[in-house]
PDB file of C-alpha atoms in Angstrom:
ATOM      1  CA  ARG A1327       0.000   0.000   0.000  1.00 42.00           C
ATOM      2  CA  ARG A1328       1.328   3.411  -0.926  1.00 42.00           C
ATOM      3  CA  PRO A1329       1.509   6.106   1.764  1.00 47.00           C
ATOM      4  CA  GLY A1330      -1.445   8.474   1.677  1.00 44.00           C
ATOM      5  CA  VAL A1331      -3.592   6.318  -0.615  1.00 40.00           C
ATOM      6  CA  GLY A1332      -7.002   5.851   0.924  1.00 43.00           C
ATOM      7  CA  SER A1333      -6.087   7.811   4.015  1.00 41.00           C
ATOM      8  CA  HIS A1334      -7.572  11.045   5.208  1.00 42.00           C
ATOM      9  CA  SER A1335      -4.385  13.023   5.452  1.00 40.00           C
ATOM     10  CA  PRO A1336      -4.670  16.817   5.896  1.00 41.00           C
ATOM     11  CA  GLY A1337      -4.306  17.452   2.171  1.00 40.00           C
ATOM     12  CA  ALA A1338      -6.598  14.639   1.060  1.00 40.00           C
ATOM     13  CA  PHE A1339      -9.599  16.884   0.522  1.00 42.00           C
ATOM     14  CA  ALA A1340      -7.809  20.080  -0.458  1.00 43.00           C
ATOM     15  CA  SER A1341      -6.983  18.720  -3.897  1.00 41.00           C
ATOM     16  CA  ARG A1342     -10.640  18.745  -4.916  1.00 48.00           C
ATOM     17  CA  GLY A1343     -10.688  22.529  -5.048  1.00 53.00           C
ATOM     18  CA  ARG A1344     -14.007  24.007  -6.120  1.00 54.00           C
ATOM     19  CA  SER A1345     -15.217  20.922  -7.922  1.00 54.00           C
ATOM     20  CA  GLY A1346     -18.767  19.671  -7.762  1.00 62.00           C
ATOM     21  CA  ASN A1347     -17.684  17.028  -5.252  1.00 79.00           C
ATOM     22  CA  VAL A1348     -17.251  19.620  -2.511  1.00 79.00           C
ATOM     23  CA  GLN A1349     -20.699  21.052  -3.237  1.00 81.00           C
ATOM     24  CA  ALA A1350     -22.232  17.570  -3.236  1.00 89.00           C
ATOM     25  CA  ASP A1351     -20.494  16.722   0.044  1.00 94.00           C
ATOM     26  CA  ALA A1352     -21.817  19.882   1.713  1.00 95.00           C
ATOM     27  CA  ARG A1353     -25.344  19.201   0.450  1.00 95.00           C
ATOM     28  CA  ARG A1354     -25.161  15.583   1.600  1.00 96.00           C
ATOM     29  CA  GLN A1355     -24.022  16.620   5.080  1.00 97.00           C
ATOM     30  CA  TYR A1356     -26.706  19.313   5.263  1.00 97.00           C
ATOM     31  CA  GLU A1357     -29.419  16.799   4.388  1.00 97.00           C
ATOM     32  CA  ARG A1358     -27.979  14.284   6.844  1.00 98.00           C
ATOM     33  CA  TYR A1359     -28.075  16.714   9.759  1.00 98.00           C
ATOM     34  CA  VAL A1360     -31.586  17.936   8.907  1.00 98.00           C
ATOM     35  CA  ALA A1361     -32.768  14.313   8.914  1.00 98.00           C
ATOM     36  CA  LEU A1362     -31.054  13.675  12.255  1.00 98.00           C
ATOM     37  CA  ALA A1363     -32.644  16.824  13.689  1.00 98.00           C
ATOM     38  CA  HIS A1364     -36.052  15.724  12.460  1.00 98.00           C
ATOM     39  CA  SER A1365     -35.596  12.329  14.149  1.00 98.00           C
ATOM     40  CA  ALA A1366     -34.544  14.029  17.381  1.00 98.00           C
ATOM     41  CA  VAL A1367     -37.668  16.231  17.280  1.00 98.00           C
ATOM     42  CA  LEU A1368     -39.847  13.160  16.785  1.00 98.00           C
ATOM     43  CA  SER A1369     -38.189  11.467  19.768  1.00 98.00           C
ATOM     44  CA  GLY A1370     -38.766  14.567  21.911  1.00 98.00           C
ATOM     45  CA  ASP A1371     -35.111  15.556  22.372  1.00 98.00           C
ATOM     46  CA  ALA A1372     -35.124  19.294  21.705  1.00 97.00           C
ATOM     47  CA  VAL A1373     -31.493  19.798  22.766  1.00 98.00           C
ATOM     48  CA  GLU A1374     -30.200  17.142  20.395  1.00 98.00           C
ATOM     49  CA  ALA A1375     -32.406  18.522  17.614  1.00 98.00           C
ATOM     50  CA  GLN A1376     -30.978  22.010  18.114  1.00 98.00           C
ATOM     51  CA  ASN A1377     -27.450  20.618  17.977  1.00 98.00           C
ATOM     52  CA  TYR A1378     -28.175  18.892  14.670  1.00 98.00           C
ATOM     53  CA  TYR A1379     -29.863  22.011  13.269  1.00 98.00           C
ATOM     54  CA  GLN A1380     -26.738  24.028  14.090  1.00 98.00           C
ATOM     55  CA  HIS A1381     -24.601  21.503  12.231  1.00 97.00           C
ATOM     56  CA  ALA A1382     -27.013  21.657   9.278  1.00 98.00           C
ATOM     57  CA  GLU A1383     -26.807  25.453   9.297  1.00 96.00           C
ATOM     58  CA  HIS A1384     -23.019  25.243   9.010  1.00 96.00           C
ATOM     59  CA  TYR A1385     -23.279  23.136   5.863  1.00 95.00           C
ATOM     60  CA  PHE A1386     -26.015  25.408   4.514  1.00 95.00           C
ATOM     61  CA  ARG A1387     -23.616  28.341   4.877  1.00 94.00           C
ATOM     62  CA  VAL A1388     -20.856  26.333   3.176  1.00 92.00           C
ATOM     63  CA  MET A1389     -23.190  25.702   0.237  1.00 90.00           C
ATOM     64  CA  ARG A1390     -24.230  29.359   0.082  1.00 88.00           C
ATOM     65  CA  GLY A1391     -20.615  30.519   0.255  1.00 85.00           C
ATOM     66  CA  GLN A1392     -19.682  28.280  -2.646  1.00 63.00           C
ATOM     67  CA  ASP A1393     -22.688  29.478  -4.658  1.00 57.00           C
ATOM     68  CA  ASN A1394     -21.604  33.084  -4.196  1.00 60.00           C
ATOM     69  CA  GLN A1395     -17.988  32.385  -5.147  1.00 60.00           C
ATOM     70  CA  SER A1396     -18.918  30.676  -8.410  1.00 55.00           C
ATOM     71  CA  GLU A1397     -20.824  33.706  -9.760  1.00 54.00           C
TER      72      GLU A1397
END
């Protein structure tokens, strides 16, 4: 096995630049955290739901920041 292949070294994600993969990853994470928040609401855990919503908001801002930079 070659060093760095398949690992998550600090530069592993930096090489993707502004490709669609970064946008897709941010959207995927946003959707994941919204779904987790929804599940937490249904289970009655408002604190956990708020935590997940804050994570979702971060990825929403990442997506919005990338949208603005590409114009």
